[in-house]
Short mmCIF file of C-alpha atoms and ligand atoms in Angstrom, two decimals:
data_model
loop_
_atom_site.label_atom_id
_atom_site.label_comp_id
_atom_site.label_asym_id
_atom_site.label_seq_id
_atom_site.Cartn_x
_atom_site.Cartn_y
_atom_site.Cartn_z
CA MET A 60 0.00 0.00 0.03
CA ASP A 61 1.10 3.67 -0.55
CA VAL A 62 2.10 5.44 2.57
CA THR A 63 3.15 8.97 3.42
CA VAL A 64 6.55 9.98 4.59
CA LYS A 65 5.22 10.00 8.23
CA GLU A 66 3.81 6.52 8.00
CA ILE A 67 6.98 5.02 6.42
CA ALA A 68 9.12 6.76 9.04
CA GLU A 69 6.99 5.04 11.81
CA LYS A 70 7.02 1.65 10.07
CA LEU A 71 10.89 1.67 9.60
CA LYS A 72 11.22 2.04 13.38
CA GLU A 73 9.43 -1.32 13.85
CA TYR A 74 12.01 -3.67 12.23
CA ASP A 75 15.63 -4.19 13.24
CA ASN A 76 17.36 -5.82 10.33
CA TYR A 77 17.43 -4.22 6.80
CA CYS A 78 18.75 -4.82 3.47
CA ILE A 79 18.55 -1.95 1.04
CA ILE A 80 18.62 -2.75 -2.64
CA TYR A 81 19.76 -0.34 -5.27
CA HIS A 82 18.78 -0.74 -8.97
CA ILE A 83 20.58 -2.55 -11.76
CA ARG A 84 23.25 -0.70 -13.68
CA PRO A 85 23.43 1.67 -10.64
CA ASP A 86 23.79 5.37 -10.69
CA GLY A 87 24.68 8.08 -8.12
CA ASP A 88 21.05 8.51 -6.92
CA CYS A 89 20.30 4.88 -6.08
CA VAL A 90 23.64 4.05 -4.70
CA CYS A 91 23.95 7.19 -2.51
CA SER A 92 20.24 7.06 -1.46
CA ALA A 93 20.81 3.51 -0.34
CA PHE A 94 23.98 4.17 1.62
CA GLY A 95 22.50 7.35 3.08
CA LEU A 96 19.55 5.58 4.44
CA CYS A 97 21.77 2.64 5.61
CA LEU A 98 23.94 4.97 7.73
CA ALA A 99 20.81 6.70 9.06
CA LEU A 100 19.21 3.33 10.21
CA GLN A 101 22.40 2.19 11.73
CA SER A 102 22.67 5.36 13.77
CA ILE A 103 19.46 4.38 15.55
CA GLY A 104 20.63 0.95 16.35
CA LYS A 105 19.28 -1.02 13.32
CA LYS A 106 21.42 -3.62 11.52
CA CYS A 107 21.64 -2.68 7.88
CA THR A 108 23.30 -3.62 4.66
CA VAL A 109 23.22 -2.52 1.03
CA LYS A 110 23.06 -4.73 -1.98
CA GLY A 111 22.56 -4.64 -5.68
CA GLN A 112 22.99 -6.84 -8.72
CA ASP A 113 25.67 -4.81 -10.23
CA GLU A 114 28.91 -3.20 -8.89
CA ILE A 115 28.99 0.30 -7.53
CA PRO A 116 30.42 2.72 -9.93
CA ARG A 117 34.01 3.59 -9.11
CA ILE A 118 33.41 7.33 -8.73
CA HIS A 119 31.17 6.82 -5.70
CA ARG A 120 33.41 4.25 -3.89
CA TYR A 121 35.31 6.83 -1.91
CA MET A 122 32.18 7.21 0.08
CA THR A 123 30.57 3.73 0.04
CA ASP A 124 33.70 1.88 0.95
CA LYS A 125 33.64 3.71 4.31
CA VAL A 126 30.28 2.44 5.26
CA ASN A 127 30.41 -0.63 7.46
CA LEU A 128 27.72 -3.00 6.33
CA ASP A 129 26.16 -5.41 8.79
CA GLU A 130 25.89 -9.22 8.23
CA ILE A 131 22.21 -10.00 8.17
CA THR A 132 20.60 -13.35 7.64
CA GLU A 133 16.85 -12.65 7.26
CA PRO A 134 16.52 -8.97 6.50
CA VAL A 135 13.59 -6.71 5.71
CA TYR A 136 13.98 -5.49 2.09
CA ILE A 137 13.96 -1.89 1.09
CA ALA A 138 14.02 -0.93 -2.64
CA VAL A 139 15.22 2.64 -3.43
CA ASP A 140 15.07 4.58 -6.73
CA SER A 141 13.50 1.57 -8.49
CA VAL A 142 10.50 2.00 -10.60
CA SER A 143 9.60 -1.74 -10.72
CA ARG A 144 10.51 -5.15 -9.61
CA HIS A 145 12.35 -5.65 -12.83
CA ARG A 146 14.74 -2.80 -11.97
CA VAL A 147 16.13 -4.57 -8.92
CA GLY A 148 17.37 -7.30 -11.19
CA SER A 149 18.45 -10.58 -9.45
CA TYR A 150 16.67 -9.41 -6.26
CA GLY A 151 13.35 -9.29 -7.98
CA ASP A 152 12.16 -12.43 -6.25
CA LYS A 153 12.57 -11.10 -2.70
CA HIS A 154 9.72 -9.88 -0.63
CA PHE A 155 9.98 -6.11 -0.45
CA THR A 156 8.50 -4.55 2.74
CA PHE A 157 9.44 -1.02 1.78
CA CYS A 158 10.01 0.85 -1.47
CA ILE A 159 11.03 4.60 -1.72
CA ASP A 160 11.07 6.10 -5.15
CA HIS A 161 10.63 9.25 -7.37
CA HIS A 162 9.48 7.59 -10.59
CA ASN A 163 5.96 6.74 -11.86
CA ASN A 164 6.43 3.70 -9.61
CA ILE A 165 4.87 0.33 -10.62
CA PHE A 166 6.67 -1.83 -8.07
CA ASP A 167 4.32 -4.60 -7.18
CA ASN A 168 3.79 -6.56 -3.94
CA VAL A 169 5.29 -3.93 -1.62
CA ASP A 170 3.87 -3.69 1.89
CA PHE A 171 4.79 0.04 2.28
CA ARG A 172 5.44 2.23 -0.69
CA TYR A 173 6.38 5.84 -0.38
CA PHE A 174 6.89 7.65 -3.67
CA GLU A 175 6.72 11.22 -5.13
CA THR A 176 7.01 11.80 -8.78
CA ASP A 177 8.54 14.89 -10.35
CA THR A 178 11.11 15.07 -7.54
CA GLY A 179 14.88 15.79 -8.62
CA ALA A 180 16.21 12.74 -6.78
CA CYS A 181 15.21 9.83 -4.79
CA SER A 182 17.58 11.00 -2.07
CA GLU A 183 15.16 13.95 -1.41
CA LEU A 184 12.67 11.44 -0.31
CA VAL A 185 15.33 9.55 1.77
CA TYR A 186 16.22 12.86 3.42
CA LYS A 187 12.61 13.51 4.26
CA VAL A 188 12.28 9.97 5.79
CA ILE A 189 15.47 10.43 7.79
CA LYS A 190 14.34 13.81 9.16
CA GLU A 191 10.81 12.48 10.01
CA MET A 192 12.50 9.70 12.03
CA GLY A 193 14.28 12.37 14.01
CA ILE A 194 17.79 11.15 12.81
CA VAL A 195 20.66 13.57 12.75
CA VAL A 196 22.13 14.06 9.16
CA THR A 197 25.86 13.73 9.59
CA LYS A 198 28.42 14.95 7.09
CA GLN A 199 28.76 11.42 5.75
CA ILE A 200 25.10 11.15 5.06
CA ALA A 201 24.99 14.65 3.62
CA ASP A 202 27.79 13.94 1.20
CA LEU A 203 25.93 10.84 -0.07
CA LEU A 204 22.52 12.43 -0.38
CA TYR A 205 23.93 15.54 -1.95
CA THR A 206 25.79 13.46 -4.53
CA ALA A 207 22.63 11.74 -5.41
CA ILE A 208 20.92 15.13 -6.04
CA VAL A 209 23.77 16.56 -8.15
CA THR A 210 23.99 13.38 -10.28
CA ASP A 211 20.28 12.86 -10.79
CA THR A 212 19.42 16.49 -11.51
CA LEU A 213 22.60 16.86 -13.71
CA CYS A 214 23.64 19.61 -11.31
CA PHE A 215 20.18 21.25 -10.70
CA ARG A 216 19.04 21.51 -14.29
CA THR A 217 16.47 18.73 -14.96
CA THR A 218 12.83 19.57 -15.39
CA ASP A 219 11.98 17.93 -12.09
CA THR A 220 14.58 20.13 -10.10
CA ARG A 221 12.13 21.80 -7.81
CA VAL A 222 12.08 24.18 -4.88
CA GLN A 223 12.21 21.14 -2.66
CA THR A 224 15.42 20.06 -4.37
CA PHE A 225 17.16 23.35 -3.56
CA GLU A 226 15.69 23.37 -0.02
CA ILE A 227 17.05 19.85 0.69
CA ALA A 228 20.37 20.68 -0.96
CA THR A 229 20.74 23.71 1.28
CA GLU A 230 20.02 21.59 4.36
CA LEU A 231 22.60 19.05 3.15
CA VAL A 232 25.16 21.75 2.61
CA ARG A 233 24.38 23.02 6.11
CA ALA A 234 25.13 19.47 7.33
CA GLY A 235 28.54 19.57 5.66
CA ALA A 236 28.17 18.30 2.09
CA ASP A 237 31.21 19.05 0.15
CA VAL A 238 29.74 21.18 -2.69
CA TYR A 239 33.07 21.90 -4.45
CA HIS A 240 34.33 18.34 -4.68
CA ILE A 241 31.01 16.54 -5.41
CA GLY A 242 29.99 18.98 -8.09
CA ARG A 243 33.54 18.81 -9.63
CA ILE A 244 34.02 15.11 -9.77
CA ASN A 245 30.42 14.29 -10.87
CA THR A 246 29.81 17.07 -13.44
CA PHE A 247 33.08 18.53 -14.57
CA ILE A 248 35.97 16.29 -14.53
CA LYS A 249 36.16 13.65 -17.20
CA SER A 250 38.55 10.67 -17.66
CA ALA A 251 40.45 10.37 -20.92
CA GLY A 252 38.15 7.29 -21.64
CA ARG A 253 35.04 9.35 -21.09
CA MET A 254 36.42 11.88 -23.52
CA LYS A 255 37.01 9.07 -25.97
CA ILE A 256 33.51 7.46 -25.66
CA GLU A 257 31.96 10.88 -26.03
CA ASN A 258 33.81 11.25 -29.38
CA ILE A 259 32.60 7.87 -30.47
CA LEU A 260 29.11 8.63 -29.52
CA ARG A 261 29.16 11.98 -31.36
CA ASP A 262 30.52 10.26 -34.55
CA SER A 263 27.61 7.95 -34.42
CA PHE A 264 24.93 10.62 -34.44
CA HIS A 265 22.17 10.17 -37.02
CA PHE A 266 19.62 13.01 -37.42
CA ILE A 267 16.18 12.91 -38.83
CA CYS A 268 13.08 15.22 -38.98
CA ASP A 269 14.92 18.54 -39.51
CA ASN A 270 17.45 17.62 -36.90
CA LYS A 271 14.69 17.43 -34.23
CA ILE A 272 15.43 13.73 -33.63
CA VAL A 273 18.98 12.36 -33.02
CA THR A 274 20.12 8.82 -32.32
CA GLY A 275 23.53 7.83 -31.07
CA ILE A 276 24.89 4.36 -30.43
CA ILE A 277 27.45 2.92 -27.92
CA THR A 278 28.34 -0.73 -28.40
CA LEU A 279 30.19 -2.94 -26.08
CA LYS A 280 33.12 -2.83 -28.56
CA ASP A 281 33.07 0.99 -28.33
CA LEU A 282 33.44 0.72 -24.44
CA GLU A 283 36.45 -1.51 -24.95
CA THR A 284 37.99 0.77 -27.47
CA ALA A 285 37.63 3.77 -25.17
CA GLY A 286 38.79 1.71 -22.23
CA VAL A 287 35.80 2.42 -20.01
CA LEU A 288 33.34 0.42 -18.08
CA ASP A 289 29.62 0.80 -18.65
CA SER A 290 29.36 1.94 -14.96
CA ASP A 291 31.94 4.72 -15.57
CA ILE A 292 29.91 6.68 -18.03
CA GLU A 293 27.00 7.97 -15.82
CA GLY A 294 25.19 10.90 -17.49
CA ILE A 295 26.24 9.96 -21.01
CA ASN A 296 22.62 9.51 -22.04
CA SER A 297 22.11 13.33 -21.56
CA PHE A 298 24.96 14.08 -24.07
CA VAL A 299 22.38 14.30 -26.87
CA GLU A 300 20.50 17.05 -24.97
CA GLN A 301 23.35 19.40 -25.68
CA ILE A 302 22.57 19.64 -29.33
CA GLU A 303 20.59 22.86 -30.14
CA GLY A 304 17.19 22.27 -31.67
CA VAL A 305 16.96 18.54 -30.74
CA ARG A 306 13.51 17.64 -29.29
CA ILE A 307 14.10 13.95 -28.85
CA GLY A 308 17.62 12.51 -28.26
CA ILE A 309 18.15 8.85 -28.13
CA THR A 310 21.20 7.03 -26.83
CA ILE A 311 21.21 3.35 -27.86
CA ARG A 312 23.59 1.25 -25.67
CA GLU A 313 24.35 -2.35 -26.15
CA LEU A 314 23.82 -4.48 -23.08
CA PRO A 315 25.96 -7.39 -22.07
CA ASP A 316 23.19 -9.74 -23.09
CA GLY A 317 23.08 -8.26 -26.62
CA ARG A 318 19.81 -6.27 -26.08
CA MET A 319 19.70 -2.54 -26.78
CA ARG A 320 18.81 -0.02 -24.23
CA CYS A 321 17.33 3.12 -25.70
CA SER A 322 17.62 6.14 -23.27
CA ILE A 323 15.40 8.86 -24.49
CA ARG A 324 15.78 12.54 -23.47
CA SER A 325 13.15 15.01 -24.65
CA ASN A 326 12.18 18.59 -23.88
CA GLY A 327 9.09 20.68 -23.53
CA ASP A 328 5.75 18.84 -23.92
CA ILE A 329 7.40 15.82 -25.61
CA SER A 330 7.11 12.88 -23.26
CA ALA A 331 10.00 10.54 -23.31
CA ASN A 332 7.91 8.44 -20.90
CA ASP A 333 5.14 8.02 -23.41
CA ILE A 334 7.48 7.11 -26.20
CA CYS A 335 9.25 4.46 -24.05
CA LYS A 336 5.91 2.99 -22.97
CA ILE A 337 5.12 2.09 -26.55
CA HIS A 338 8.11 -0.40 -26.23
CA GLY A 339 7.40 -1.55 -22.78
CA GLY A 340 9.64 0.85 -20.90
CA GLY A 341 9.14 4.12 -18.93
CA GLY A 342 10.63 6.54 -16.44
CA HIS A 343 10.30 10.30 -15.99
CA PHE A 344 8.50 12.68 -18.38
CA ASN A 345 11.51 14.02 -20.07
CA ALA A 346 13.94 11.10 -19.45
CA ALA A 347 12.97 7.49 -19.91
CA CYS A 348 14.24 4.25 -21.41
CA CYS A 349 13.06 1.00 -23.03
CA GLU A 350 14.87 -2.09 -24.20
CA LEU A 351 14.83 -3.64 -27.65
CA ASN A 352 15.89 -7.22 -28.32
CA MET A 353 17.61 -6.53 -31.80
CA SER A 354 20.77 -5.24 -33.32
CA ALA A 355 21.88 -1.64 -32.81
CA SER A 356 21.02 -0.66 -36.43
CA GLU A 357 17.58 -2.27 -36.20
CA ALA A 358 16.92 -0.59 -32.89
CA ARG A 359 17.87 2.70 -34.37
CA LYS A 360 15.38 2.21 -37.24
CA VAL A 361 12.64 1.15 -34.83
CA ILE A 362 13.15 3.87 -32.25
CA GLU A 363 13.48 6.51 -34.98
CA GLN A 364 10.06 5.37 -36.48
CA THR A 365 8.40 5.57 -33.09
CA CYS A 366 9.86 8.96 -32.38
CA LYS A 367 8.91 10.37 -35.79
CA LYS A 368 5.38 9.26 -35.37
CA TYR A 369 5.14 10.72 -31.86
CA LEU A 370 6.72 14.01 -32.95
CA GLU A 371 4.32 14.16 -35.94
CA SER A 372 1.27 13.61 -33.81
CA LYS A 373 2.45 16.53 -31.52
CA GLU A 374 3.28 18.94 -34.21
CA CYS A 375 0.23 18.55 -36.45
MN1 MN B 3 16.88 8.53 -9.34
#
């Protein structure tokens, strides 16, 4: 059932052993929301651990490695930042007691689900839960939750960056979050490999509909050529947004199992969410994704057709 922040805060006090699950192909928001909540729960005497199907991106490990995770045999599961059961990957068969999320959530069979859509980062909700529980936000927690906001809002510039986002960010800075370092490493500094993969992506661009729709492709081979891991290129899906005049930008990324993940970024009244729904995906209004089981070039054709149709229906 859906619960309020007050209700979930009360319920979280009732159990003692927690395992927080972040989503597959983790990003800054899910990882840092999970570890921030973990530290908060531990601070009031709960045992808590964090798990996920895939490894934590290297960029966040300077924080997550410092968290002492508890050994727990029969935990109560909490999903964070996960729109659906599919999103927690190999943990999908667990019984989830709690779910905290900021997507158009469709996670089924959850006892207590607290979600708010159109919210910059899931960590905003985690912050509200922690405050509601009366827990002190330490610098360590603040660094984690602030990182989640900076990464998920692309440094305060997504459409769902709201007053609440800034208010919570302010509180986190007051609690000691390192604005300079976190902003710099997550939104400014790029590795040589990252520079290379951006060049490869740029070279793959294909424009249609008067340059209003662009597709780019990153294959597994491309990652190898650039010498980067898939987990090291957070935010690359918004690269297409930088092109002036583009209304729908699609980044097609080959997954390890050969399927293609199409991440769509749109602007204005163009709903990336609606486009992705056509292919069984979803997400936020202006940022969503879907997966296609075909080659990269076929996926490009299919997704271009879908986007073209959608754009024509909007502009006619
Ligand atoms: Mn998120």
